[in-house]
mmCIF file of C-alpha atoms and ligand atoms in Angstrom:
data_model
loop_
_atom_site.group_PDB
_atom_site.id
_atom_site.type_symbol
_atom_site.label_atom_id
_atom_site.label_comp_id
_atom_site.label_asym_id
_atom_site.label_seq_id
_atom_site.Cartn_x
_atom_site.Cartn_y
_atom_site.Cartn_z
ATOM 1 C CA MET A 1 35.099 -2.801 -67.110
ATOM 2 C CA THR A 2 37.371 -5.993 -66.962
ATOM 3 C CA THR A 3 37.087 -8.238 -69.537
ATOM 4 C CA LEU A 4 39.522 -11.477 -70.560
ATOM 5 C CA SER A 5 40.777 -9.106 -73.412
ATOM 6 C CA THR A 6 41.853 -6.705 -70.322
ATOM 7 C CA LEU A 7 43.596 -9.443 -68.497
ATOM 8 C CA ASN A 8 45.143 -10.909 -71.571
ATOM 9 C CA LYS A 9 46.915 -7.488 -72.218
ATOM 10 C CA PHE A 10 47.825 -7.569 -68.807
ATOM 11 C CA LYS A 11 49.681 -10.616 -69.258
ATOM 12 C CA LYS A 12 51.136 -9.248 -72.399
ATOM 13 C CA ASP A 13 52.224 -6.130 -70.583
ATOM 14 C CA GLY A 14 53.595 -7.804 -67.262
ATOM 15 C CA THR A 15 50.927 -6.283 -65.054
ATOM 16 C CA LYS A 16 49.954 -8.407 -61.951
ATOM 17 C CA PHE A 17 46.545 -8.630 -61.080
ATOM 18 C CA THR A 18 43.826 -9.180 -58.836
ATOM 19 C CA CYS A 19 41.203 -11.756 -57.750
ATOM 20 C CA LEU A 20 39.259 -11.851 -54.652
ATOM 21 C CA THR A 21 36.470 -14.734 -53.517
ATOM 22 C CA CYS A 22 33.278 -12.565 -52.838
ATOM 23 C CA TYR A 23 29.611 -14.122 -51.869
ATOM 24 C CA ASP A 24 27.614 -11.592 -51.022
ATOM 25 C CA SER A 25 26.251 -7.861 -52.456
ATOM 26 C CA MET A 26 28.272 -5.643 -49.306
ATOM 27 C CA PHE A 27 31.598 -6.676 -50.025
ATOM 28 C CA ALA A 28 30.974 -6.895 -53.731
ATOM 29 C CA ARG A 29 30.391 -3.191 -54.267
ATOM 30 C CA MET A 30 33.607 -2.368 -51.626
ATOM 31 C CA MET A 31 35.485 -4.550 -53.973
ATOM 32 C CA GLU A 32 34.453 -2.587 -56.713
ATOM 33 C CA LYS A 33 35.406 1.080 -55.124
ATOM 34 C CA ALA A 34 39.269 -1.177 -54.654
ATOM 35 C CA GLU A 35 39.002 -1.865 -58.372
ATOM 36 C CA ILE A 36 39.759 -5.360 -57.644
ATOM 37 C CA ASP A 37 40.062 -6.513 -61.267
ATOM 38 C CA THR A 38 38.456 -10.280 -60.555
ATOM 39 C CA ILE A 39 35.938 -11.788 -58.394
ATOM 40 C CA LEU A 40 35.528 -15.388 -57.882
ATOM 41 C CA ILE A 41 32.658 -16.792 -56.295
ATOM 42 C CA GLY A 42 34.172 -19.344 -55.458
ATOM 43 C CA ASP A 43 32.384 -23.130 -53.765
ATOM 44 C CA SER A 44 34.908 -22.343 -50.728
ATOM 45 C CA LEU A 45 31.310 -20.353 -49.794
ATOM 46 C CA GLY A 46 30.637 -23.747 -48.642
ATOM 47 C CA MET A 47 33.401 -23.440 -45.754
ATOM 48 C CA VAL A 48 33.087 -19.432 -45.099
ATOM 49 C CA VAL A 49 29.298 -19.122 -45.351
ATOM 50 C CA GLN A 50 27.774 -22.559 -44.746
ATOM 51 C CA GLY A 51 30.132 -23.862 -42.193
ATOM 52 C CA HIS A 52 30.859 -26.998 -44.155
ATOM 53 C CA ASP A 53 34.198 -28.684 -43.421
ATOM 54 C CA SER A 54 34.837 -28.976 -47.608
ATOM 55 C CA THR A 55 33.159 -27.634 -50.635
ATOM 56 C CA LEU A 56 31.542 -30.683 -51.441
ATOM 57 C CA PRO A 57 28.224 -29.719 -50.341
ATOM 58 C CA VAL A 58 27.627 -26.484 -52.222
ATOM 59 C CA THR A 59 24.805 -26.802 -54.826
ATOM 60 C CA VAL A 60 24.653 -25.079 -58.398
ATOM 61 C CA ASN A 61 21.462 -23.505 -56.556
ATOM 62 C CA ASP A 62 23.784 -21.958 -53.952
ATOM 63 C CA MET A 63 26.295 -21.003 -56.723
ATOM 64 C CA ALA A 64 23.794 -19.202 -58.772
ATOM 65 C CA TYR A 65 22.162 -17.608 -55.841
ATOM 66 C CA HIS A 66 25.679 -16.083 -54.930
ATOM 67 C CA THR A 67 26.971 -15.456 -58.248
ATOM 68 C CA ALA A 68 23.597 -12.600 -58.282
ATOM 69 C CA ASN A 69 24.244 -10.985 -55.515
ATOM 70 C CA ILE A 70 27.217 -10.132 -56.851
ATOM 71 C CA ALA A 71 26.856 -9.582 -60.407
ATOM 72 C CA ARG A 72 23.958 -7.073 -59.691
ATOM 73 C CA SER A 73 26.752 -5.036 -56.983
ATOM 74 C CA ASN A 74 29.993 -5.376 -58.978
ATOM 75 C CA LYS A 75 29.913 -3.839 -62.617
ATOM 76 C CA HIS A 76 33.751 -3.329 -62.430
ATOM 77 C CA ALA A 77 35.493 -7.113 -62.199
ATOM 78 C CA LEU A 78 35.134 -10.126 -64.799
ATOM 79 C CA ILE A 79 33.355 -12.108 -62.590
ATOM 80 C CA LEU A 80 34.363 -16.054 -62.502
ATOM 81 C CA ALA A 81 32.046 -18.797 -60.298
ATOM 82 C CA ASP A 82 32.603 -21.905 -59.767
ATOM 83 C CA LEU A 83 30.901 -25.476 -61.050
ATOM 84 C CA PRO A 84 30.597 -26.971 -57.584
ATOM 85 C CA PHE A 85 31.385 -30.539 -56.735
ATOM 86 C CA MET A 86 29.480 -33.264 -59.183
ATOM 87 C CA SER A 87 28.414 -30.919 -61.019
ATOM 88 C CA TYR A 88 30.124 -31.634 -64.515
ATOM 89 C CA VAL A 89 30.474 -35.055 -64.388
ATOM 90 C CA THR A 90 28.507 -35.468 -67.938
ATOM 91 C CA LEU A 91 28.746 -32.991 -70.394
ATOM 92 C CA PRO A 92 24.857 -32.254 -71.246
ATOM 93 C CA GLU A 93 24.869 -31.400 -66.819
ATOM 94 C CA ALA A 94 27.902 -29.541 -67.145
ATOM 95 C CA VAL A 95 26.523 -27.862 -70.211
ATOM 96 C CA ALA A 96 22.977 -27.254 -68.397
ATOM 97 C CA ASN A 97 24.970 -26.252 -64.909
ATOM 98 C CA SER A 98 27.161 -23.606 -66.883
ATOM 99 C CA ARG A 99 24.042 -22.070 -68.275
ATOM 100 C CA THR A 100 22.281 -21.510 -64.930
ATOM 101 C CA LEU A 101 25.750 -19.836 -63.837
ATOM 102 C CA MET A 102 26.033 -17.368 -66.924
ATOM 103 C CA GLN A 103 22.507 -16.439 -67.103
ATOM 104 C CA ALA A 104 22.971 -15.663 -63.132
ATOM 105 C CA GLY A 105 25.773 -13.381 -64.048
ATOM 106 C CA ALA A 106 29.002 -15.110 -64.187
ATOM 107 C CA HIS A 107 31.590 -14.397 -67.030
ATOM 108 C CA VAL A 108 33.597 -17.433 -66.999
ATOM 109 C CA ILE A 109 33.054 -20.831 -65.535
ATOM 110 C CA LYS A 110 35.657 -22.512 -63.085
ATOM 111 C CA ILE A 111 36.025 -25.776 -63.442
ATOM 112 C CA GLU A 112 38.572 -28.161 -61.216
ATOM 113 C CA GLY A 113 40.538 -30.954 -63.057
ATOM 114 C CA GLY A 114 42.973 -31.528 -65.892
ATOM 115 C CA SER A 115 43.242 -32.798 -69.248
ATOM 116 C CA GLU A 116 40.147 -35.092 -68.531
ATOM 117 C CA LEU A 117 38.250 -31.506 -69.141
ATOM 118 C CA CYS A 118 39.226 -30.760 -72.820
ATOM 119 C CA GLU A 119 35.895 -31.462 -74.151
ATOM 120 C CA LEU A 120 33.991 -29.832 -71.854
ATOM 121 C CA VAL A 121 36.132 -26.584 -72.110
ATOM 122 C CA THR A 122 36.064 -26.960 -75.926
ATOM 123 C CA THR A 123 32.120 -27.744 -75.546
ATOM 124 C CA LEU A 124 31.750 -24.487 -73.446
ATOM 125 C CA ALA A 125 33.962 -22.339 -75.597
ATOM 126 C CA GLN A 126 32.131 -22.931 -78.982
ATOM 127 C CA ALA A 127 29.097 -22.195 -76.903
ATOM 128 C CA GLY A 128 30.315 -18.511 -75.772
ATOM 129 C CA THR A 129 31.350 -19.606 -72.437
ATOM 130 C CA PRO A 130 34.636 -19.209 -71.337
ATOM 131 C CA THR A 131 36.175 -21.619 -68.991
ATOM 132 C CA CYS A 132 38.895 -21.128 -66.202
ATOM 133 C CA VAL A 133 40.567 -24.746 -65.259
ATOM 134 C CA HIS A 134 41.579 -24.825 -61.696
ATOM 135 C CA LEU A 135 44.518 -27.092 -61.428
ATOM 136 C CA GLY A 136 47.246 -28.479 -58.676
ATOM 137 C CA LEU A 137 45.591 -28.327 -54.659
ATOM 138 C CA THR A 138 41.839 -28.346 -56.150
ATOM 139 C CA PRO A 139 40.004 -28.714 -53.176
ATOM 140 C CA GLN A 140 36.554 -31.220 -54.803
ATOM 141 C CA SER A 141 39.184 -33.840 -54.669
ATOM 142 C CA VAL A 142 40.269 -33.633 -50.931
ATOM 143 C CA ASN A 143 39.105 -36.915 -50.537
ATOM 144 C CA VAL A 144 41.054 -38.204 -53.180
ATOM 145 C CA PHE A 145 44.390 -36.211 -51.747
ATOM 146 C CA GLY A 146 43.571 -37.256 -48.751
ATOM 147 C CA GLY A 147 43.682 -34.179 -47.445
ATOM 148 C CA TYR A 148 44.494 -30.416 -48.724
ATOM 149 C CA LYS A 149 48.243 -30.744 -49.275
ATOM 150 C CA ILE A 150 50.551 -29.147 -51.955
ATOM 151 C CA GLN A 151 50.473 -31.008 -55.510
ATOM 152 C CA GLY A 152 52.982 -30.888 -58.086
ATOM 153 C CA ARG A 153 55.998 -31.836 -56.003
ATOM 154 C CA GLY A 154 58.447 -33.987 -57.617
ATOM 155 C CA ASP A 155 59.359 -34.498 -61.505
ATOM 156 C CA GLU A 156 56.757 -36.593 -62.364
ATOM 157 C CA ALA A 157 53.788 -34.537 -61.052
ATOM 158 C CA ALA A 158 55.104 -31.469 -61.966
ATOM 159 C CA ASN A 159 55.282 -32.573 -65.536
ATOM 160 C CA LYS A 160 51.691 -34.144 -65.465
ATOM 161 C CA LEU A 161 50.326 -30.478 -64.552
ATOM 162 C CA LEU A 162 52.260 -28.768 -67.136
ATOM 163 C CA ALA A 163 50.838 -31.560 -69.537
ATOM 164 C CA ASP A 164 47.486 -30.652 -68.463
ATOM 165 C CA ALA A 165 47.882 -27.206 -67.912
ATOM 166 C CA LYS A 166 49.004 -26.939 -71.713
ATOM 167 C CA ALA A 167 46.018 -29.541 -72.843
ATOM 168 C CA VAL A 168 43.049 -27.728 -71.506
ATOM 169 C CA VAL A 169 44.638 -24.070 -72.756
ATOM 170 C CA ASP A 170 44.797 -26.122 -76.225
ATOM 171 C CA ALA A 171 40.911 -26.908 -75.699
ATOM 172 C CA GLY A 172 40.066 -23.577 -75.538
ATOM 173 C CA ALA A 173 40.285 -23.077 -71.492
ATOM 174 C CA ALA A 174 40.557 -18.799 -71.300
ATOM 175 C CA LEU A 175 41.938 -18.731 -67.498
ATOM 176 C CA LEU A 176 43.740 -20.841 -65.351
ATOM 177 C CA VAL A 177 44.187 -21.091 -61.326
ATOM 178 C CA LEU A 178 47.392 -23.409 -59.733
ATOM 179 C CA GLU A 179 46.621 -23.833 -55.840
ATOM 180 C CA CYS A 180 49.513 -24.828 -53.515
ATOM 181 C CA VAL A 181 51.671 -25.811 -55.983
ATOM 182 C CA PRO A 182 55.894 -24.886 -55.869
ATOM 183 C CA ALA A 183 56.588 -21.446 -57.445
ATOM 184 C CA ALA A 184 58.844 -22.487 -59.714
ATOM 185 C CA LEU A 185 56.406 -24.974 -61.126
ATOM 186 C CA ALA A 186 54.055 -22.057 -61.286
ATOM 187 C CA LYS A 187 56.098 -19.647 -63.266
ATOM 188 C CA ALA A 188 57.142 -22.498 -66.047
ATOM 189 C CA VAL A 189 53.279 -22.557 -66.286
ATOM 190 C CA THR A 190 52.367 -19.260 -66.633
ATOM 191 C CA GLU A 191 55.490 -19.154 -69.062
ATOM 192 C CA ALA A 192 54.550 -21.982 -71.040
ATOM 193 C CA VAL A 193 50.882 -21.124 -71.825
ATOM 194 C CA ALA A 194 49.794 -18.165 -73.770
ATOM 195 C CA VAL A 195 46.120 -17.560 -71.642
ATOM 196 C CA PRO A 196 46.211 -15.308 -67.700
ATOM 197 C CA VAL A 197 47.187 -18.230 -64.585
ATOM 198 C CA ILE A 198 46.051 -16.898 -61.466
ATOM 199 C CA GLY A 199 47.895 -18.147 -58.804
ATOM 200 C CA ILE A 200 47.055 -19.099 -54.972
ATOM 201 C CA GLY A 201 49.972 -19.894 -52.850
ATOM 202 C CA ALA A 202 51.748 -20.852 -56.306
ATOM 203 C CA GLY A 203 54.369 -17.948 -55.585
ATOM 204 C CA ALA A 204 54.853 -14.761 -57.292
ATOM 205 C CA ASP A 205 55.306 -15.492 -60.703
ATOM 206 C CA THR A 206 52.036 -16.107 -61.969
ATOM 207 C CA ASP A 207 49.832 -13.338 -63.950
ATOM 208 C CA GLY A 208 47.296 -12.875 -61.223
ATOM 209 C CA GLN A 209 46.576 -13.844 -57.498
ATOM 210 C CA VAL A 210 43.458 -14.973 -55.907
ATOM 211 C CA LEU A 211 42.743 -14.919 -51.745
ATOM 212 C CA VAL A 212 39.497 -16.323 -50.277
ATOM 213 C CA MET A 213 38.103 -12.809 -48.805
ATOM 214 C CA HIS A 214 37.800 -13.996 -45.588
ATOM 215 C CA ASP A 215 41.278 -15.668 -45.270
ATOM 216 C CA MET A 216 42.843 -11.801 -46.435
ATOM 217 C CA LEU A 217 40.346 -10.214 -43.507
ATOM 218 C CA GLY A 218 42.444 -12.183 -41.084
ATOM 219 C CA MET A 219 39.097 -14.567 -40.530
ATOM 220 C CA ALA A 220 41.027 -17.870 -41.550
ATOM 221 C CA HIS A 221 39.295 -20.623 -39.611
ATOM 222 C CA GLY A 222 41.629 -22.726 -37.416
ATOM 223 C CA ARG A 223 45.367 -23.136 -38.836
ATOM 224 C CA VAL A 224 46.785 -20.377 -40.940
ATOM 225 C CA PRO A 225 47.934 -21.242 -44.601
ATOM 226 C CA ARG A 226 51.571 -19.771 -45.177
ATOM 227 C CA PHE A 227 50.528 -17.614 -48.373
ATOM 228 C CA ILE A 228 47.654 -15.701 -46.500
ATOM 229 C CA HIS A 229 48.778 -12.148 -45.292
ATOM 230 C CA ASP A 230 45.894 -10.413 -43.195
ATOM 231 C CA PHE A 231 45.767 -6.998 -45.329
ATOM 232 C CA LEU A 232 43.170 -5.875 -42.642
ATOM 233 C CA THR A 233 45.561 -5.663 -39.733
ATOM 234 C CA ASP A 234 48.308 -4.424 -42.206
ATOM 235 C CA GLU A 235 50.091 -1.374 -40.526
ATOM 236 C CA ARG A 236 49.816 -0.150 -44.222
ATOM 237 C CA ASN A 237 45.811 -0.173 -44.184
ATOM 238 C CA SER A 238 45.805 3.592 -42.584
ATOM 239 C CA ALA A 239 41.880 3.351 -42.501
ATOM 240 C CA HIS A 240 41.700 0.047 -40.825
ATOM 241 C CA SER A 241 38.891 -0.661 -43.177
ATOM 242 C CA ILE A 242 37.624 -3.335 -44.917
ATOM 243 C CA GLU A 243 37.881 -1.228 -48.069
ATOM 244 C CA GLY A 244 41.449 0.024 -47.188
ATOM 245 C CA ALA A 245 42.091 -3.846 -46.748
ATOM 246 C CA PHE A 246 41.312 -4.381 -50.662
ATOM 247 C CA VAL A 247 42.895 -1.203 -51.793
ATOM 248 C CA LEU A 248 45.957 -2.357 -50.023
ATOM 249 C CA TYR A 249 45.868 -5.904 -51.737
ATOM 250 C CA GLN A 250 45.150 -4.560 -55.193
ATOM 251 C CA GLN A 251 48.107 -2.112 -54.792
ATOM 252 C CA SER A 252 50.370 -4.869 -53.097
ATOM 253 C CA VAL A 253 49.789 -7.347 -55.859
ATOM 254 C CA ARG A 254 49.955 -4.584 -58.771
ATOM 255 C CA GLU A 255 53.618 -3.177 -57.759
ATOM 256 C CA GLY A 256 54.753 -7.019 -56.920
ATOM 257 C CA SER A 257 55.433 -6.442 -52.974
ATOM 258 C CA PHE A 258 52.665 -9.238 -52.458
ATOM 259 C CA PRO A 259 53.371 -12.566 -52.177
ATOM 260 C CA THR A 260 56.829 -12.268 -51.261
ATOM 261 C CA GLU A 261 59.025 -15.734 -51.010
ATOM 262 C CA GLN A 262 57.498 -16.485 -47.157
ATOM 263 C CA HIS A 263 54.107 -17.145 -49.079
ATOM 264 C CA GLN A 264 55.028 -19.842 -51.043
ATOM 265 C CA PHE A 265 56.293 -23.384 -51.518
ATOM 266 C CA SER A 266 59.677 -25.315 -52.757
HETATM 267 O O1 KIV B 301 36.490 -21.915 -54.256
HETATM 268 C C1 KIV B 301 37.137 -21.286 -54.022
HETATM 269 O O2 KIV B 301 37.683 -20.148 -53.329
HETATM 270 C C2 KIV B 301 38.741 -20.916 -54.893
HETATM 271 C C3 KIV B 301 39.817 -20.688 -54.507
HETATM 272 C C4 KIV B 301 40.749 -20.959 -53.051
HETATM 273 C C5 KIV B 301 40.770 -20.120 -55.805
HETATM 274 O O3 KIV B 301 38.885 -22.320 -56.006
#
């Protein structure tokens, strides 16, 4: 079974690891067979499962329901679960909602933001709950950003993101996710912090990679972002199966053939 110690060892050894989003039992079983290292019950479920335009309508109860589905079906992966929009504004509600997701089967709680999360990160760490802090394009802030845009471009934004990353790690964050940031910045963050960094649209130099499952199975809705690869129709998936796509993703990330330069931003 994958644990935080496994991921820390992967980082030390330079072994690239995988993460996929997952929301239900059948896919979780296939990911177990493909030995996907970590699973994220992402609040992206609001878009790919529930049909909303953003992740904002997702509730803690939604997250707990889907987290429990995964936890009872996959014993191999480390399980990360998102605290949804506005569920961690105050410390008491953040703690109560983290407890709900941990009791549903999560191993790590993912939260979006920067150094303003430090107090929460430390509180949860002291209460036996590891956190993964998601930086860069944080979809819960889509209305602040004015759309889903690359983050961390330019010296000021890059320096702020790097400082935020260091601050949350100093506060006790166990993992970071970097979404849609220039590859050079993702590399700098990955080298600057001692904890494993998982990237999506962040180039090849992060310690791990994450994709939304529907996207990597060719079910992206509307415009397909450049960091996505369709592993289902890839000719190397000779079985033409979903499980084959998961195995190919796992192999490609481990051997360093995904992502390539065509999947990254500068
Ligand atoms: O909710 C989600 O699926 C995510 C990933 C895009 C990292 O946060």
